[in-house]
Short mmCIF file of C-alpha atoms and ligand atoms in Angstrom, two decimals:
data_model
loop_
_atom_site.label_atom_id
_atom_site.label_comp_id
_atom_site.label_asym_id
_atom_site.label_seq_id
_atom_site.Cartn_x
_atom_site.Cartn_y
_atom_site.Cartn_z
CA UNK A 1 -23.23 45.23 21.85
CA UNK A 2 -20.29 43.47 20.68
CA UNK A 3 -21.53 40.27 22.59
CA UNK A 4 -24.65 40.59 20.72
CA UNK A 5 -22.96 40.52 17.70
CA UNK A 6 -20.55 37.41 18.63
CA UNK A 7 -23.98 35.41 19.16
CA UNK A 8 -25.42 36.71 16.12
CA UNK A 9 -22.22 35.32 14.06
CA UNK A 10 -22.63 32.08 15.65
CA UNK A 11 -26.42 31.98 14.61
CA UNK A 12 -26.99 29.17 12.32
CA UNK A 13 -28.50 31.50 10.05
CA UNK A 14 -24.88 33.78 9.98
CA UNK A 15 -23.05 30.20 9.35
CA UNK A 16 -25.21 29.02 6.47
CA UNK A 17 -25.06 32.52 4.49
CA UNK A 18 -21.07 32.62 4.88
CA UNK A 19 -20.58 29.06 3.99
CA UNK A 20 -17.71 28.39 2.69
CA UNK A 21 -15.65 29.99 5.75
CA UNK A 22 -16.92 31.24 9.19
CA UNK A 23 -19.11 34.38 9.99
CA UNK A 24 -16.13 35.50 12.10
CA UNK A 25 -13.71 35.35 9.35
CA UNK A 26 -14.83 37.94 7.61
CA UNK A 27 -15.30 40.15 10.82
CA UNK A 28 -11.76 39.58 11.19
CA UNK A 29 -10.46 40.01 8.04
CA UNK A 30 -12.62 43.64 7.67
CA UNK A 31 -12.23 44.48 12.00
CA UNK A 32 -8.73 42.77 12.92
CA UNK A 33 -9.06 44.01 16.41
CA UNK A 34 -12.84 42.71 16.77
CA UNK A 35 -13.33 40.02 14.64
CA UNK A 36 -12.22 35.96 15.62
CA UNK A 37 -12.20 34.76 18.87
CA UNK A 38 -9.00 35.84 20.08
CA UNK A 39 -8.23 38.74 22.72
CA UNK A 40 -6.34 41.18 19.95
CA UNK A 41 -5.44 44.83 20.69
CA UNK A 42 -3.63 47.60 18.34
CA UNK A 43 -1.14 49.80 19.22
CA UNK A 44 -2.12 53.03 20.50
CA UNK A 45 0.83 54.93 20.92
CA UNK A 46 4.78 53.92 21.70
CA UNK A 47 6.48 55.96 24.07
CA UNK A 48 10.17 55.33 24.31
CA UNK A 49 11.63 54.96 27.74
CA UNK A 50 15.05 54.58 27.14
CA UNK A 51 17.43 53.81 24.08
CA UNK A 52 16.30 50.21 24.74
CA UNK A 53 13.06 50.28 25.85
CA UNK A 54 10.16 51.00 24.56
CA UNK A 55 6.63 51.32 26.25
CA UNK A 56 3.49 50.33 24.10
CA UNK A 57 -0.09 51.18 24.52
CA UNK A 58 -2.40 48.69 23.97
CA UNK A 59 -6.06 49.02 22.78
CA UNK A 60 -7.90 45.67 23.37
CA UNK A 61 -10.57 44.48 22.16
CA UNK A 62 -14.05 43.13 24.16
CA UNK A 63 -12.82 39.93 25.17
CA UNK A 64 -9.87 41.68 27.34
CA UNK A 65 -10.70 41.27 31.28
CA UNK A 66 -9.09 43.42 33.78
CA UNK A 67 -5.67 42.34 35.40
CA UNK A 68 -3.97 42.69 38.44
CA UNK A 69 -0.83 45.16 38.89
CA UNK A 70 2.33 42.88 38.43
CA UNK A 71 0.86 40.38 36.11
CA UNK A 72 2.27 39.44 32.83
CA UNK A 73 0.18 38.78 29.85
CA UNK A 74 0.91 36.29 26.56
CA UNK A 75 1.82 39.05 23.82
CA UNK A 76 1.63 37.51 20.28
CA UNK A 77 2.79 39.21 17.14
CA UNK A 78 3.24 38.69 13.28
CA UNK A 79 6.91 38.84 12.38
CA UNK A 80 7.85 38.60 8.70
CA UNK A 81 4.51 36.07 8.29
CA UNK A 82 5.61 33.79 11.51
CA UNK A 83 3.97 34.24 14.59
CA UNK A 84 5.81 35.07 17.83
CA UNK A 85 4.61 34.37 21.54
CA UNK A 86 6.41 36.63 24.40
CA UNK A 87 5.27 37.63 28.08
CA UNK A 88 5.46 40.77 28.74
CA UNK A 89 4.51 42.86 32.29
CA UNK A 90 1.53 45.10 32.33
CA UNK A 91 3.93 47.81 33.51
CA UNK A 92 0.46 50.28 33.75
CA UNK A 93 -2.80 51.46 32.38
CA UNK A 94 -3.33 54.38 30.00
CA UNK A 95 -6.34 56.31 29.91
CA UNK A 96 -8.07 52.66 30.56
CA UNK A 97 -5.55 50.65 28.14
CA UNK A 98 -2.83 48.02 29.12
CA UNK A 99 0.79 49.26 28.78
CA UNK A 100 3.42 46.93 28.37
CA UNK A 101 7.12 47.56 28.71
CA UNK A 102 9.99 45.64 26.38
CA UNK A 103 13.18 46.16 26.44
CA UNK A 104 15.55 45.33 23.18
CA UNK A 105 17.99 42.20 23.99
CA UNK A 106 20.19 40.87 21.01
CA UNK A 107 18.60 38.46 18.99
CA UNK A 108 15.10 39.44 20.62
CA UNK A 109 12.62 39.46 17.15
CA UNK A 110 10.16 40.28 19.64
CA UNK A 111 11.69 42.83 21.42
CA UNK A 112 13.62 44.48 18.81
CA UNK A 113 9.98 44.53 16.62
CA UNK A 114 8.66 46.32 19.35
CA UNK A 115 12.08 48.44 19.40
CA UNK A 116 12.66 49.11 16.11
CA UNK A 117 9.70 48.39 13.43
CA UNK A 118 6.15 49.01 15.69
CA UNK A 119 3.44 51.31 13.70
CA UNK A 120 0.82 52.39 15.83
CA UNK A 121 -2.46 50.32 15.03
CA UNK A 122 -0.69 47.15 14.16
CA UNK A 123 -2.80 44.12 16.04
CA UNK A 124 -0.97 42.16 18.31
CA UNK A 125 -2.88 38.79 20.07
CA UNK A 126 -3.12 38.94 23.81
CA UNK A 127 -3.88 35.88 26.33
CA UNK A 128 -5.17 36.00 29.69
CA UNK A 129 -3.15 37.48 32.45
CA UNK A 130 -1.49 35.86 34.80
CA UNK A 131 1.25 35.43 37.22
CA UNK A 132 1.28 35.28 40.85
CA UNK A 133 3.89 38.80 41.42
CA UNK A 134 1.39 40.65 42.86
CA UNK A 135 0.77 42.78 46.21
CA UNK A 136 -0.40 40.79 49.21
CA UNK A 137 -3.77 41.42 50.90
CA UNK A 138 -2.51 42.10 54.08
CA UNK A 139 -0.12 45.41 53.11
CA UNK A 140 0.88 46.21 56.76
CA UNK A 141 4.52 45.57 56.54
CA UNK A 142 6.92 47.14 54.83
CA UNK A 143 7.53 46.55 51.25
CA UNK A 144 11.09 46.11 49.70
CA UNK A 145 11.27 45.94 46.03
CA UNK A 146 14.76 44.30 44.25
CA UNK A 147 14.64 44.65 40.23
CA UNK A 148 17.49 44.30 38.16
CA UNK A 149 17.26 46.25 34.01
CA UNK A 150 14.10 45.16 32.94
CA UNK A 151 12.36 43.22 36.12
CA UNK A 152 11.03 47.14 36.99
CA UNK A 153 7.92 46.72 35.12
CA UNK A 154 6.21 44.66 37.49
CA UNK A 155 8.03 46.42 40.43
CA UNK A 156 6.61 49.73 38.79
CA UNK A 157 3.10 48.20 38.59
CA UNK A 158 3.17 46.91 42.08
CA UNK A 159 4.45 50.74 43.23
CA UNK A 160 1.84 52.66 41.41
CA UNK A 161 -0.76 50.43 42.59
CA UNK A 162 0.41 51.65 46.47
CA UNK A 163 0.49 55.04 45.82
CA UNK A 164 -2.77 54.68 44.33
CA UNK A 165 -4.07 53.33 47.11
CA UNK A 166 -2.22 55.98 49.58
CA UNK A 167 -0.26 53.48 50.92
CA UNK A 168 1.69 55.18 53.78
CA UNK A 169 3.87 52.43 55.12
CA UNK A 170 7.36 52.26 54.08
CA UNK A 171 8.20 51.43 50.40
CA UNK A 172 12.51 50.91 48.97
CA UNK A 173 12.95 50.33 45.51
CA UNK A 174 16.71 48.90 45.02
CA UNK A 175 17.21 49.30 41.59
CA UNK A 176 20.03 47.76 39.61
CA UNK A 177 21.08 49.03 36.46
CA UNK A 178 23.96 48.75 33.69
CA UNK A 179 24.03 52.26 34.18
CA UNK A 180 21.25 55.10 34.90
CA UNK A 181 20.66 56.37 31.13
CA UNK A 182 19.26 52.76 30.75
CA UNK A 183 17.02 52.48 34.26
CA UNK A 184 13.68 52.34 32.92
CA UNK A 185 10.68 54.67 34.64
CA UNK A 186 13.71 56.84 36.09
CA UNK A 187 11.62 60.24 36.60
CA UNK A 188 8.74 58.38 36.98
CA UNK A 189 10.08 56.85 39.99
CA UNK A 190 11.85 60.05 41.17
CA UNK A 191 8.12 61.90 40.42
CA UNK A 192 6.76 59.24 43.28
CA UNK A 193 9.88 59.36 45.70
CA UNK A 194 10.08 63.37 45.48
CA UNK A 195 5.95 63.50 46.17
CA UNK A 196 5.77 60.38 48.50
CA UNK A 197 7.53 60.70 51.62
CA UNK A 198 7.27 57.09 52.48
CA UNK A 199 8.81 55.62 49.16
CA UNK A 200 12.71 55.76 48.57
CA UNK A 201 14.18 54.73 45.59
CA UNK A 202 17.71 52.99 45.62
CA UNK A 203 19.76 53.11 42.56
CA UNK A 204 22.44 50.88 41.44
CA UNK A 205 25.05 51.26 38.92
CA UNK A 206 26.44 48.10 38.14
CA UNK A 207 29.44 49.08 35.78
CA UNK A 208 31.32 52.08 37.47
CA UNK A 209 30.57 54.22 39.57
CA UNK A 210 27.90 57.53 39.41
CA UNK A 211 27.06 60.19 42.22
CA UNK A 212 24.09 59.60 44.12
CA UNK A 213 24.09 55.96 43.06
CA UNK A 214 25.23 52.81 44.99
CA UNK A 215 27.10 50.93 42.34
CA UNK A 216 28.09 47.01 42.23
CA UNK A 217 25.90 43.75 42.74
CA UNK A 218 23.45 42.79 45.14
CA UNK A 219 25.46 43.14 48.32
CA UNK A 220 24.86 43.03 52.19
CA UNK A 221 25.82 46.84 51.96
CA UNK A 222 23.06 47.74 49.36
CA UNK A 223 20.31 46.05 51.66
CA UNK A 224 22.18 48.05 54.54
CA UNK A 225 21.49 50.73 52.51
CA UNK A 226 17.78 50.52 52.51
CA UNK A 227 17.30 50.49 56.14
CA UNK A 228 14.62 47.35 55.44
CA UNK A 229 14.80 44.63 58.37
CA UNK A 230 14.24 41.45 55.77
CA UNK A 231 12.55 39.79 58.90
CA UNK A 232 9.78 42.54 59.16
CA UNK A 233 9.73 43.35 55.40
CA UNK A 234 7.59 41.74 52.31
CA UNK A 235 10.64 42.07 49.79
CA UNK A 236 10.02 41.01 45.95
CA UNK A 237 12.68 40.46 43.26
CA UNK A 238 12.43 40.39 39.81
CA UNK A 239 15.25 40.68 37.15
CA UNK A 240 18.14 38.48 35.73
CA UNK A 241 18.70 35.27 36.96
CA UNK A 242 22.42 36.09 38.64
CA UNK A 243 20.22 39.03 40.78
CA UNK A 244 17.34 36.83 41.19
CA UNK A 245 19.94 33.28 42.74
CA UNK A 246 22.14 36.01 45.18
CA UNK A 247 18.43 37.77 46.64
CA UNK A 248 17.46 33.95 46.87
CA UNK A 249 20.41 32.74 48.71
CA UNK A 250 20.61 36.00 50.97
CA UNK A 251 16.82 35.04 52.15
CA UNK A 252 17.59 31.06 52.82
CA UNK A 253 20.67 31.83 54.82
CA UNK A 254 18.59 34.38 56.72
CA UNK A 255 15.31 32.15 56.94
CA UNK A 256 13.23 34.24 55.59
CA UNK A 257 12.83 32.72 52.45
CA UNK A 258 8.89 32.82 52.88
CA UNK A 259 9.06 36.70 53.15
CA UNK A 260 10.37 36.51 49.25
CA UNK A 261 8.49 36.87 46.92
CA UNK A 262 10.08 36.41 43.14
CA UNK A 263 9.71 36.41 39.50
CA UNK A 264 12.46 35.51 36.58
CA UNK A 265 12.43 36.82 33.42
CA UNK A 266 15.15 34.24 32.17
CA UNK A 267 14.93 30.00 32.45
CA UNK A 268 16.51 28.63 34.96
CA UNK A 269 19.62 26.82 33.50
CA UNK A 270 19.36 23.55 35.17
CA UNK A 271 21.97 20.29 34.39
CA UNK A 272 20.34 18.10 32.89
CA UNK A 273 20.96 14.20 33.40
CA UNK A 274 19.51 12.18 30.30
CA UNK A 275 19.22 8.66 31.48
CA UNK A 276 22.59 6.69 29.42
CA UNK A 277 23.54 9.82 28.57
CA UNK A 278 22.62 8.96 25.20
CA UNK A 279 20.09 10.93 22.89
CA UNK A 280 16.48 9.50 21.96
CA UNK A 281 14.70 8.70 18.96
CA UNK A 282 11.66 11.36 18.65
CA UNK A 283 8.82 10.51 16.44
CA UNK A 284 6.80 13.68 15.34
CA UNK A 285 3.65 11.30 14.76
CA UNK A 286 1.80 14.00 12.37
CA UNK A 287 5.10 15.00 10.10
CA UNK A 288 5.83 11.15 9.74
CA UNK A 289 9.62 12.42 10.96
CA UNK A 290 11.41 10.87 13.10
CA UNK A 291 14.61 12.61 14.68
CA UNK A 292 17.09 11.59 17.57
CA UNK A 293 17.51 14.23 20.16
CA UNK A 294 20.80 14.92 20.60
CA UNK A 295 21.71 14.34 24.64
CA UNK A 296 19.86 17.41 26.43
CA UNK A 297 17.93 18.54 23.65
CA UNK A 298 14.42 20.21 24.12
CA UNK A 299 12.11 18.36 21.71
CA UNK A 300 11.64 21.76 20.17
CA UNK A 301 15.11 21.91 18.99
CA UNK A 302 15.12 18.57 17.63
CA UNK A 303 11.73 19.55 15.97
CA UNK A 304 13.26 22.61 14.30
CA UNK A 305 16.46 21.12 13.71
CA UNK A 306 13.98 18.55 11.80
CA UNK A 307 12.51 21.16 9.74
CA UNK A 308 9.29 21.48 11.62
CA UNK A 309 8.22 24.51 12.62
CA UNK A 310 6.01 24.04 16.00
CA UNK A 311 4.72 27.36 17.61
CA UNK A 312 7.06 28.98 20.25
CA UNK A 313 6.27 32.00 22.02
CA UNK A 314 9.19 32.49 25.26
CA UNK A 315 11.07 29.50 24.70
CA UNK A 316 11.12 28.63 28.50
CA UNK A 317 8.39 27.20 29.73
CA UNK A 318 6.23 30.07 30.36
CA UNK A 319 3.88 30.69 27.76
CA UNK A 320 2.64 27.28 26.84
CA UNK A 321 2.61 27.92 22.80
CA UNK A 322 4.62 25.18 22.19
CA UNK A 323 2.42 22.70 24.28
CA UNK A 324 1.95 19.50 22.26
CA UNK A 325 0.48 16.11 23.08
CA UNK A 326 2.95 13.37 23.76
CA UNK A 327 1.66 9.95 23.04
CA UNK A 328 4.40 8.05 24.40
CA UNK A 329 7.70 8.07 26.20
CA UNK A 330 9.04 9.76 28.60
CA UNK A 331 10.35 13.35 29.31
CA UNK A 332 12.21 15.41 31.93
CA UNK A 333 11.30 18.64 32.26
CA UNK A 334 14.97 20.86 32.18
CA UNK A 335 13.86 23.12 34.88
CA UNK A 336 12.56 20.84 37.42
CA UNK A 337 14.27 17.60 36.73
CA UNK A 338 11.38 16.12 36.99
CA UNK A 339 10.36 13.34 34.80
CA UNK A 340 7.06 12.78 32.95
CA UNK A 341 4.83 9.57 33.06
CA UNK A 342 5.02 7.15 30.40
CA UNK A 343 1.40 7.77 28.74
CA UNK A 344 -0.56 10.40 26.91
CA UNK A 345 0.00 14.00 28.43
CA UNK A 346 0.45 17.56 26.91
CA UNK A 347 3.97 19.05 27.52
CA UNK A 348 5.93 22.48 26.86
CA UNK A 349 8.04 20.89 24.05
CA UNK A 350 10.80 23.97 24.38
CA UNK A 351 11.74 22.59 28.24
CA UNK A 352 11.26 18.41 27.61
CA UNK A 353 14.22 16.45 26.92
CA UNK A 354 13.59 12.56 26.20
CA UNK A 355 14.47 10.37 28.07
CA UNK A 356 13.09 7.06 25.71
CA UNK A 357 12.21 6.91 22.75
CA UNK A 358 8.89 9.83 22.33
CA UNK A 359 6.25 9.89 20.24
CA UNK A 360 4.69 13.83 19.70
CA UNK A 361 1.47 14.61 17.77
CA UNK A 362 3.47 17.34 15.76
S1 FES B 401 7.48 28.39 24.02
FE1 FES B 401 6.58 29.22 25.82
S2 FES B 401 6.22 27.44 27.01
FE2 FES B 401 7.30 26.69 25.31
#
């Protein structure tokens, strides 16, 4: 139905009759969840999780397609009349509708929106999902699942999606938390470990200590812990970058680094090496500005520093909202190192640093 009524606002006919503007502008200014082109959902319910956390149901719209359990999805919202671009983890489905879990960092507009200020039936934009954190096809060894605060959502995803499938082969979940008022999904997970004999879930405090709980960092002990053999086991990590590095490292020096599987839900902070050290003239070719980049500067600093106001969405690289066309120059990319070609290209403007003089259509 809804298809039918996408062609029939593309007719010719539609387009001549709501001349000035397009047929689909007024769908979407009297149906924000149907009308325009975009994927757009509204809130269906919020259910809090913890203090910081906040789960939201989301409605979408026909142009949604169907994920796959540990994806992450492009999550666009109005904010005080700017518009913000975060990914978020489907952390589950809802009678049918895509859940996604945030939890509330400082200086988050995004997350603390969601947090703080959400009304149920506000209309967020969605992209496609994507993201490569999923379950392999072959499931016949066991699974060991590292997530640090937040990096749960996938890892609850990925779990559910198991027990779904009645899964019966070993499953740990090593969980590290601040403290366990703030681990997200906590009955949920102790609903699945108390009804699934096969899944264990490993909790760790990381400041002080509580009963029950391992507490400290990613340790040698906590993996002892598990009883997992991380040359038999598919493990996957996901959480802050410190958690993320230390699983990394314990892998290589094993060599099993192919048996990880991981996700970050922070940049990588790489040292960047700007050739001369100096910075570089940037010329935003559709502001008629031009700005010198500080010495490792992203172009979108520089840009906002400028006055300009690009589009940003995660800020690292992840979401492409801030992809613009360079025209000239050359750029490194901050989490790679590695350095662009000299020509016409699109680049994520919030991880290039110049390293000549750049020209941007901006
Ligand atoms: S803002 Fe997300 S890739 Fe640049």
């Amino acid at each position: 139905m809804l298809n039918l009524i996408d062609r029939a606002l593309k007719s010719p006919l539609a387009q001549v009759l709501t001349w000035p503007h397009r047929a689909e502008t007024y769908l979407e200014f009297l149906a924000p969840r149907v009308g325009g082109t975009a994927i757009k959902a509204s809130i269906k319910a919020a259910h809090q999780e913890t203090d910081r956390a906040v789960s939201l149901v989301l409605e979408p719209n026909h142009r949604w397609s169907a994920h796959v359990p540990g994806q992450y999805v492009p999550f666009t919202v109005a904010i005080n009349g700017r518009r913000y671009t975060r990914c978020f983890t489907i952390s589950g489905v809802e009678a049918g509708c895509p859940v996604v879990t945030i939890q509330a960092h400082d200086g988050g507009i995004v997350s603390r929106w969601a947090n703080e200020t959400v009304w149920s039936g506000d209309i967020v934009e969605l992209g496609a999902p994507a993201g490569d954190f999923v379950l392999p096809a072959d499931r016949s060894a066991p699974f060991l699942f590292i997530a640090g605060g937040s990096g749960i959502t996938p890892v609850r995803a990925l779990v559910d999606q198991l027990v779904a499938e009645g899964h019966a082969g070993k499953v740990d979940i090593l969980y590290y938390v601040p403290s366990s008022p703030e681990a997200i999904f906590l009955g949920h997970l102790k609903q699945i470990e108390a009804t699934c004999p096969n899944v264990k879930l490993h909790l760790v405090v990381t400041r002080g200590k509580e009963t029950g709980s391992l507490s400290g960092h990613f340790s040698e002990a906590h993996l002892k812990a598990t009883g997992c053999d991380i040359s038999a086991a598919r493990a996957f990590v996901c959480g802050p970058t410190g958690l993320i590095s230390a699983v990394e490292n314990h892998w290589s020096n094993a060599g099993q680094y192919e048996r990880l599987t991981l996700e970050r839900f922070q940049a990588v902070t790489l040292p960047v090496v700007v050739d001369g050290g100096e910075g570089q003239p940037i010329r935003f070719a559709d502001s008629a500005v031009t700005s010198t980049a500080p010495a490792n500067r992203t172009i979108l600093d520089t840009a906002e520093a400028a006055g300009l106001t690009p589009n940003t969405g995660c800020r690292q690289g992840i979401c492409r909202t801030c992809t613009c066309r360079k025209l000239a120059g050359q750029v490194r990319d901050i989490r790679t190192g590695e350095l662009s070609g000299d020509g016409e290209e699109d680049i994520a403007i919030c991880v290039s640093v110049p390293v000549t003089p750049v020209t941007i259509e901006l």
